[in-house]
């Protein structure tokens, strides 16, 4: 059976782009045809890569090159600055496409349910990341007023946040960091950033490159504490991980290299502290953050920890929780509030009774939760697209109610509603503009300077680039 499909993918981050690329390749190899529209709520593509990766990670952002090639091939049509569920409903998409794939990711912070977490001076890491990455929908200013800061979490986001907060802003000028972020960081009085994890140094969720980069930040000393390592000693689960996992070996070596010795000399103007076996139980303060109370923990031996009954108060003036991300519901699509995912079976979206919702699919973090690295979304996309094509071959996709040659009708619908959508041609305009801003920057070589305001992004994108690519 030769397939002929029209598919909408919602979300132009890595998950959505990978899904579109796999879908086109598999249908084409089978001799069929597929028209793919990639809807994105922001004016620009790339999602997490553009707005969720710290600006001083050019090697990680290098994945944009491969994503660019996939979109530039012309087999996937980008429709940006369109909020599905607001500008166009899910039902309207289902009427116009044989299948709709949701790849909307996870944009908000997972909660940390402890007393005082809502005090002024307590923030979610995702909000700070959105600010320093120049997300158009967050305030342009950020209250950087604390000298001592606590970051709660032991993953890469916690390290990113801690590193950016501790770093001197002049050392970010080679990146695409927006001007308002540089100005905010320059005004920061920070001297010490503390990162706290519940488990021991053998169970961190960092990656080796993230950890190693901490030791390369100019004029910032990395400090670890012997007591934390001694409390973690003899943990059989950590020892097993060390013996079987090369990444753990590398990170253990890095952490041990930072342990103090008799000839340790620290002269940096700022310090980044890594603490292990600390479980936050309360954010302290009268009217705003003044500290955090932790219970010290100890390894149980199976990878988990238990409380010791010993409590420690650490004086800080700001707290950032980096305990994970959570997805948000899309109006018109089932959503599991407890797990913060679209319920699904292998990417097939299911309703409250567990039955597959015909023609509706999910991939990426909205499918499985915010775990794993960016590259893991390829496996997600392959599973979802394989199941979508199996349903298509079995005749299980619902018939579309609205037919339109090459999907032009959906653009007419958006235009009739006054939605100023952007296209791939528009992104190329914005990309060139940002690169030009980087070229014009005096004194520092910069690849680009990111444009932040949404309206400005849209204006640049639509100038001479309204024709859909």
Coordinates of C-alpha atoms in Angstrom, one line a residue:
X1 CA 0.0 0.0 0.0
X2 CA 1.4 3.4 -1.0
X3 CA 0.7 6.0 1.6
X4 CA -0.3 9.6 1.0
X5 CA -0.5 11.6 4.2
X6 CA -0.8 15.0 5.7
X7 CA 0.6 15.3 9.2
X8 CA 0.8 18.2 11.7
X9 CA 3.5 18.2 14.3
X10 CA 3.1 20.6 17.2
X11 CA 6.5 21.8 18.6
X12 CA 9.6 22.7 16.6
X13 CA 12.2 21.6 19.1
X14 CA 14.4 18.6 18.5
X15 CA 11.6 16.1 19.2
X16 CA 9.3 17.6 16.6
X17 CA 12.0 18.0 14.0
X18 CA 13.3 14.5 14.5
X19 CA 9.8 13.1 14.2
X20 CA 9.2 15.0 10.9
X21 CA 12.5 13.9 9.5
X22 CA 11.9 10.3 10.3
X23 CA 8.3 10.5 9.0
X24 CA 9.4 11.9 5.7
X25 CA 12.2 9.4 5.2
X26 CA 10.2 6.4 6.0
X27 CA 7.2 7.4 3.8
X28 CA 9.5 8.3 0.9
X29 CA 11.5 5.1 1.2
X30 CA 8.2 3.2 0.9
X31 CA 7.3 5.1 -2.3
X32 CA 4.6 7.2 -0.6
X33 CA 4.1 11.0 -0.2
X34 CA 3.7 13.0 3.0
X35 CA 3.1 16.7 3.6
X36 CA 4.3 17.8 7.0
X37 CA 3.5 21.1 8.8
X38 CA 5.5 21.9 11.9
X39 CA 3.7 24.3 14.2
X40 CA 5.6 26.3 16.8
X41 CA 4.3 28.7 19.4
X42 CA 7.5 30.9 19.2
X43 CA 8.5 32.8 16.1
X44 CA 11.8 30.8 15.8
X45 CA 12.4 27.1 15.7
X46 CA 14.7 24.8 17.8
X47 CA 12.8 24.9 21.1
X48 CA 15.1 23.6 23.9
X49 CA 18.2 24.3 21.9
X50 CA 17.4 28.0 21.6
X51 CA 15.7 28.6 24.9
X52 CA 16.8 25.8 27.3
X53 CA 20.5 25.4 26.8
X54 CA 22.9 27.8 28.6
X55 CA 24.4 30.3 26.2
X56 CA 28.0 29.2 27.0
X57 CA 27.4 25.7 25.6
X58 CA 28.3 26.1 21.9
X59 CA 29.2 22.4 21.6
X60 CA 25.7 21.3 22.7
X61 CA 24.1 24.0 20.6
X62 CA 26.0 22.6 17.6
X63 CA 23.1 20.2 17.2
X64 CA 21.3 23.1 15.6
X65 CA 23.4 22.4 12.4
X66 CA 21.8 19.1 11.9
X67 CA 18.3 20.4 12.8
X68 CA 18.9 23.2 10.3
X69 CA 19.7 20.8 7.5
X70 CA 16.5 18.8 8.2
X71 CA 14.3 21.9 8.0
X72 CA 16.3 23.5 5.1
X73 CA 15.6 20.4 3.0
X74 CA 12.1 21.7 2.3
X75 CA 10.4 18.5 3.3
X76 CA 8.9 20.0 6.5
X77 CA 7.0 23.3 6.4
X78 CA 7.6 25.5 9.5
X79 CA 4.6 27.6 10.7
X80 CA 5.8 29.6 13.7
X81 CA 4.3 32.1 16.1
X82 CA 1.1 29.9 16.3
X83 CA -0.2 28.7 19.6
X84 CA -2.1 25.5 19.1
X85 CA -5.1 25.5 21.4
X86 CA -5.4 29.3 21.1
X87 CA -4.8 30.5 17.5
X88 CA -5.9 27.2 16.0
X89 CA -7.7 24.4 17.9
X90 CA -6.6 20.8 18.1
X91 CA -10.0 19.8 16.5
X92 CA -9.3 22.2 13.6
X93 CA -6.0 20.4 13.0
X94 CA -7.6 17.0 13.2
X95 CA -10.1 18.1 10.6
X96 CA -7.3 19.0 8.2
X97 CA -4.6 16.4 8.8
X98 CA -4.5 12.6 8.8
X99 CA -2.5 12.7 12.1
X100 CA -1.4 15.2 14.7
X101 CA 1.8 14.6 16.6
X102 CA 2.5 16.6 19.8
X103 CA 6.1 17.4 20.6
X104 CA 5.6 20.3 22.9
X105 CA 8.3 19.4 25.5
X106 CA 8.5 20.5 29.1
X107 CA 8.8 24.2 29.8
X108 CA 7.9 24.8 33.5
X109 CA 9.6 23.8 36.7
X110 CA 8.6 20.7 38.6
X111 CA 7.4 21.7 42.1
X112 CA 9.4 21.4 45.3
X113 CA 6.8 21.0 48.0
X114 CA 8.5 22.4 51.2
X115 CA 7.5 25.2 53.5
X116 CA 8.7 28.6 52.4
X117 CA 9.3 27.7 48.8
X118 CA 7.0 30.5 47.6
X119 CA 8.8 33.2 49.6
X120 CA 10.1 36.2 47.6
X121 CA 13.7 35.3 46.5
X122 CA 12.7 31.7 45.7
X123 CA 12.6 30.9 42.0
X124 CA 12.3 28.1 39.5
X125 CA 15.4 27.3 37.5
X126 CA 13.4 27.1 34.3
X127 CA 12.3 30.7 34.7
X128 CA 15.9 31.9 35.1
X129 CA 17.0 29.8 32.1
X130 CA 14.3 31.3 30.0
X131 CA 15.5 34.8 31.1
X132 CA 19.2 34.3 30.3
X133 CA 18.3 32.5 27.1
X134 CA 16.3 35.5 25.9
X135 CA 12.9 33.8 25.8
X136 CA 10.4 36.4 24.4
X137 CA 7.6 35.7 26.9
X138 CA 9.5 36.3 30.2
X139 CA 10.3 39.7 31.8
X140 CA 13.4 41.4 30.5
X141 CA 14.7 42.1 34.0
X142 CA 15.7 39.6 36.7
X143 CA 16.2 40.4 40.4
X144 CA 19.8 39.5 41.0
X145 CA 20.3 41.0 44.4
X146 CA 21.8 38.1 46.5
X147 CA 25.4 37.6 47.5
X148 CA 24.8 34.0 48.6
X149 CA 22.6 31.8 46.4
X150 CA 21.4 28.2 46.8
X151 CA 20.6 26.0 43.8
X152 CA 18.8 22.8 44.7
X153 CA 19.3 19.9 42.4
X154 CA 22.1 17.6 41.1
X155 CA 21.5 17.6 37.4
X156 CA 22.8 19.5 34.4
X157 CA 20.2 22.3 34.8
X158 CA 21.4 23.0 38.3
X159 CA 25.0 23.2 37.1
X160 CA 24.0 25.5 34.2
X161 CA 22.2 27.9 36.5
X162 CA 25.0 27.8 39.1
X163 CA 27.6 28.4 36.5
X164 CA 25.8 31.3 34.8
X165 CA 25.1 33.0 38.2
X166 CA 28.7 32.6 39.3
X167 CA 30.3 33.6 36.0
X168 CA 31.6 37.1 35.3
X169 CA 29.4 38.5 32.5
X170 CA 32.3 39.5 30.4
X171 CA 33.1 35.8 30.0
X172 CA 29.6 35.4 28.4
X173 CA 30.2 38.0 25.7
X174 CA 31.4 35.5 23.1
X175 CA 28.0 33.8 23.2
X176 CA 24.6 34.8 21.9
X177 CA 23.5 36.2 25.3
X178 CA 21.2 39.2 25.0
X179 CA 22.3 42.6 26.1
X180 CA 19.7 42.9 28.9
X181 CA 21.0 39.7 30.4
X182 CA 24.6 40.9 30.4
X183 CA 23.4 44.2 32.1
X184 CA 21.5 42.2 34.7
X185 CA 24.5 39.9 35.5
X186 CA 26.9 42.9 35.7
X187 CA 24.8 44.3 38.5
X188 CA 24.7 41.1 40.5
X189 CA 26.6 41.2 43.9
X190 CA 27.0 37.4 44.0
X191 CA 30.0 36.0 45.8
X192 CA 29.0 32.4 46.5
X193 CA 26.7 30.0 44.7
X194 CA 25.9 26.7 46.6
X195 CA 24.6 23.6 44.7
X196 CA 22.9 21.0 47.0
X197 CA 22.1 17.4 46.1
X198 CA 20.2 14.8 48.2
X199 CA 22.5 11.9 47.2
X200 CA 26.3 11.4 47.3
X201 CA 29.0 12.4 44.8
X202 CA 28.7 9.0 43.2
X203 CA 25.1 9.5 42.2
X204 CA 25.2 12.9 40.6
X205 CA 23.1 13.4 37.4
X206 CA 25.6 15.6 35.7
X207 CA 27.4 14.8 32.5
X208 CA 31.2 14.8 32.6
X209 CA 31.5 17.7 30.2
X210 CA 29.1 19.9 32.3
X211 CA 31.1 19.1 35.4
X212 CA 34.5 19.7 33.9
X213 CA 33.4 23.1 32.6
X214 CA 32.9 24.3 36.2
X215 CA 36.6 24.1 36.7
X216 CA 37.3 26.2 33.6
X217 CA 35.3 29.3 34.7
X218 CA 37.7 32.2 35.1
X219 CA 37.9 33.8 38.6
X220 CA 35.5 31.2 40.1
X221 CA 36.8 28.6 42.6
X222 CA 35.0 25.3 42.8
X223 CA 34.8 24.0 46.4
X224 CA 33.8 20.6 47.6
X225 CA 33.8 19.3 51.2
X226 CA 35.7 16.3 52.6
X227 CA 32.9 15.6 55.0
X228 CA 30.5 14.9 52.2
X229 CA 32.8 12.3 50.6
X230 CA 33.4 10.7 54.0
X231 CA 29.7 10.4 54.7
X232 CA 29.3 8.7 51.2
X233 CA 32.2 6.3 51.6
X234 CA 31.4 2.6 51.6
X235 CA 28.1 2.9 49.6
X236 CA 28.0 -0.4 47.7
X237 CA 25.6 1.0 45.0
X238 CA 28.0 3.9 44.3
X239 CA 30.9 1.6 44.1
X240 CA 29.0 -0.6 41.6
X241 CA 28.3 2.4 39.5
X242 CA 31.9 3.5 39.6
X243 CA 33.0 0.0 38.5
X244 CA 30.6 -0.3 35.6
X245 CA 30.1 3.2 34.3
X246 CA 32.9 5.2 32.6
X247 CA 31.1 8.5 33.0
X248 CA 30.8 8.0 36.7
X249 CA 34.5 7.2 36.8
X250 CA 35.3 10.5 35.0
X251 CA 33.1 12.5 37.3
X252 CA 34.4 10.9 40.4
X253 CA 37.9 11.7 39.3
X254 CA 36.9 15.3 38.6
X255 CA 35.2 15.8 42.0
X256 CA 38.0 14.2 43.9
X257 CA 40.4 16.5 42.1
X258 CA 38.7 19.5 43.7
X259 CA 39.0 18.2 47.2
X260 CA 41.1 20.5 49.3
X261 CA 44.7 19.6 50.2
X262 CA 47.4 21.3 52.3
X263 CA 48.6 23.4 49.3
X264 CA 45.2 24.5 48.1
X265 CA 45.1 28.2 47.5
X266 CA 41.9 30.0 46.6
X267 CA 42.1 33.5 45.2
X268 CA 39.0 33.9 43.0
X269 CA 36.5 36.6 43.7
X270 CA 33.6 34.2 43.4
X271 CA 33.1 30.6 44.7
X272 CA 30.9 27.8 43.5
X273 CA 30.2 25.2 46.2
X274 CA 29.1 21.6 45.6
X275 CA 27.3 20.0 48.5
X276 CA 26.2 16.3 48.7
X277 CA 23.8 14.4 51.0
X278 CA 21.7 17.5 51.8
X279 CA 17.9 17.2 51.6
X280 CA 16.0 20.6 51.6
X281 CA 13.2 20.6 54.2
X282 CA 12.3 24.3 54.5
X283 CA 13.1 27.7 52.9
X284 CA 13.6 30.2 55.8
X285 CA 12.8 33.8 56.0
X286 CA 10.6 36.5 57.4
X287 CA 9.0 38.1 54.3
X288 CA 11.7 36.9 51.9
X289 CA 14.4 34.2 51.6
X290 CA 17.0 34.3 54.3
X291 CA 18.2 30.7 54.3
X292 CA 17.5 27.0 53.7
X293 CA 17.2 24.3 56.3
X294 CA 18.5 20.9 55.2
X295 CA 18.4 17.5 56.7
X296 CA 21.7 15.6 56.2
X297 CA 21.2 12.2 54.5
X298 CA 23.1 9.0 54.2
X299 CA 23.2 6.3 51.6
X300 CA 21.0 3.2 52.1
X301 CA 23.0 1.0 49.7
X302 CA 20.4 0.7 46.9
X303 CA 20.9 4.1 45.3
X304 CA 18.5 5.9 47.7
X305 CA 19.2 7.9 50.8
X306 CA 17.5 8.3 54.2
X307 CA 17.4 11.2 56.7
X308 CA 19.9 11.2 59.6
X309 CA 17.9 13.6 61.9
X310 CA 20.7 16.1 61.7
X311 CA 19.6 19.5 60.4
X312 CA 21.7 22.3 59.0
X313 CA 20.7 25.9 58.2
X314 CA 22.5 27.6 55.4
X315 CA 22.2 31.4 55.1
X316 CA 21.4 32.6 51.5
X317 CA 19.3 35.4 50.0
X318 CA 18.0 33.5 47.0
X319 CA 17.0 29.9 46.2
X320 CA 16.6 28.3 42.8
X321 CA 15.0 24.9 42.5
X322 CA 16.3 22.8 39.7
X323 CA 14.6 19.5 40.5
X324 CA 13.2 18.9 37.0
X325 CA 10.9 20.1 34.4
X326 CA 7.2 19.5 33.9
X327 CA 5.0 19.7 30.8
X328 CA 1.9 21.8 30.4
X329 CA -1.5 20.6 29.0
X330 CA -2.6 21.5 25.5
X331 CA -6.3 22.4 25.3
X332 CA -8.2 19.6 23.5
X333 CA -5.7 16.8 24.3
X334 CA -5.8 14.4 27.2
X335 CA -3.3 15.2 30.0
X336 CA -2.1 13.3 33.0
X337 CA -1.7 15.9 35.7
X338 CA 0.2 13.6 38.1
X339 CA 2.8 12.6 35.6
X340 CA 2.6 15.8 33.6
X341 CA 2.6 14.0 30.3
X342 CA 0.1 13.3 27.5
X343 CA -1.1 9.7 28.3
X344 CA 0.0 7.4 25.5
X345 CA 0.9 3.8 24.5
X346 CA 4.1 3.9 22.4
X347 CA 3.3 7.4 21.3
X348 CA -0.4 6.6 20.6
X349 CA -2.4 9.1 22.7
X350 CA -5.0 7.5 24.9
X351 CA -8.2 8.8 26.4
X352 CA -9.4 8.4 30.0
X353 CA -10.5 4.8 29.3
X354 CA -7.1 3.9 27.9
X355 CA -8.3 3.7 24.3
X356 CA -6.2 5.1 21.5
X357 CA -7.4 8.5 20.2
X358 CA -7.3 7.9 16.5
X359 CA -4.8 10.0 14.6
X360 CA -3.3 11.7 17.7
X361 CA 0.3 11.0 18.8
X362 CA 3.0 12.3 21.1
X363 CA 6.8 12.2 21.2
X364 CA 9.6 13.7 23.3
X365 CA 9.2 14.9 26.9
X366 CA 5.5 15.4 26.6
X367 CA 5.3 11.7 25.8
X368 CA 7.7 10.2 28.4
X369 CA 8.6 13.0 30.9
X370 CA 11.6 15.3 31.1
X371 CA 14.4 12.7 31.4
X372 CA 17.3 11.9 29.1
X373 CA 19.5 13.9 26.8
X374 CA 18.4 15.6 23.6
X375 CA 19.6 12.7 21.5
X376 CA 17.2 10.4 23.3
X377 CA 14.3 12.1 21.5
X378 CA 15.3 10.3 18.3
X379 CA 14.3 6.9 19.8
X380 CA 11.1 8.4 21.0
X381 CA 10.3 9.8 17.5
X382 CA 11.1 6.5 15.8
X383 CA 8.7 4.6 18.1
X384 CA 5.9 7.1 17.6
X385 CA 6.3 7.5 13.8
X386 CA 6.6 3.7 13.4
X387 CA 3.2 3.3 15.2
X388 CA 1.7 6.2 13.2
X389 CA 2.6 4.6 9.9
X390 CA 1.4 1.2 11.1
X391 CA -2.0 2.8 11.9
X392 CA -2.0 4.4 8.5
X393 CA -1.2 1.2 6.7
X394 CA -4.0 -0.5 8.7
X395 CA -6.5 2.1 7.7
X396 CA -6.9 3.2 11.3
X397 CA -6.4 7.0 10.8
X398 CA -9.6 9.0 10.7
X399 CA -10.7 10.7 7.4
X400 CA -9.9 14.4 7.2
X401 CA -13.0 16.6 7.0
X402 CA -11.3 19.6 5.3
X403 CA -9.2 19.0 2.1
X404 CA -6.7 21.6 0.9
X405 CA -3.9 21.3 -1.7
X406 CA -0.6 21.2 0.1
X407 CA -2.2 22.5 3.3
X408 CA -2.7 26.0 2.0
X409 CA -6.1 26.1 3.7
X410 CA -4.6 26.2 7.2
X411 CA -2.6 29.3 6.3
X412 CA -5.8 30.9 5.0
X413 CA -7.4 30.1 8.3
X414 CA -4.6 31.8 10.2
X415 CA -4.6 34.8 8.0
X416 CA -8.3 35.2 8.4
X417 CA -7.8 35.3 12.1
X418 CA -5.0 37.9 11.8
X419 CA -2.3 35.5 13.1
X420 CA 1.1 36.8 12.1
X421 CA 2.7 33.4 11.5
X422 CA 6.3 33.0 10.6
X423 CA 8.0 30.6 8.1
X424 CA 11.3 28.9 7.5
X425 CA 12.2 31.7 5.1
X426 CA 11.4 34.1 7.9
X427 CA 13.7 32.2 10.3
X428 CA 16.5 32.6 7.7
X429 CA 15.9 36.3 7.8
X430 CA 16.0 36.4 11.6
X431 CA 19.0 34.2 11.7
X432 CA 20.9 36.5 9.3
X433 CA 19.9 39.5 11.3
X434 CA 21.1 38.0 14.6
X435 CA 24.4 37.0 13.0
X436 CA 24.7 40.6 11.7
X437 CA 24.3 41.9 15.2
X438 CA 27.1 39.6 16.3
X439 CA 29.4 40.8 13.4
X440 CA 28.7 44.5 14.4
X441 CA 29.6 43.9 18.1
X442 CA 32.8 45.7 18.8
X443 CA 35.7 44.2 20.8
X444 CA 34.5 40.6 21.0
X445 CA 34.0 38.0 18.3
X446 CA 30.4 36.9 18.4
X447 CA 28.5 34.4 16.2
X448 CA 25.2 36.2 16.9
X449 CA 23.3 38.4 19.4
X450 CA 19.8 37.0 20.1
X451 CA 16.8 39.2 19.4
X452 CA 14.5 38.9 22.4
X453 CA 11.1 40.8 21.9
X454 CA 8.5 38.6 20.2
X455 CA 7.2 41.5 18.0
X456 CA 10.7 42.3 16.8
X457 CA 11.3 38.7 15.9
X458 CA 8.1 38.5 14.0
X459 CA 8.7 41.8 12.1
X460 CA 12.2 40.7 11.0
X461 CA 10.9 37.3 10.1
X462 CA 8.0 38.5 8.0
X463 CA 9.9 41.2 6.2
X464 CA 10.0 39.9 2.7
X465 CA 9.6 36.3 3.9
X466 CA 5.8 35.7 4.0
X467 CA 5.8 33.0 1.4
X468 CA 5.8 29.6 3.1
X469 CA 9.0 27.6 2.4

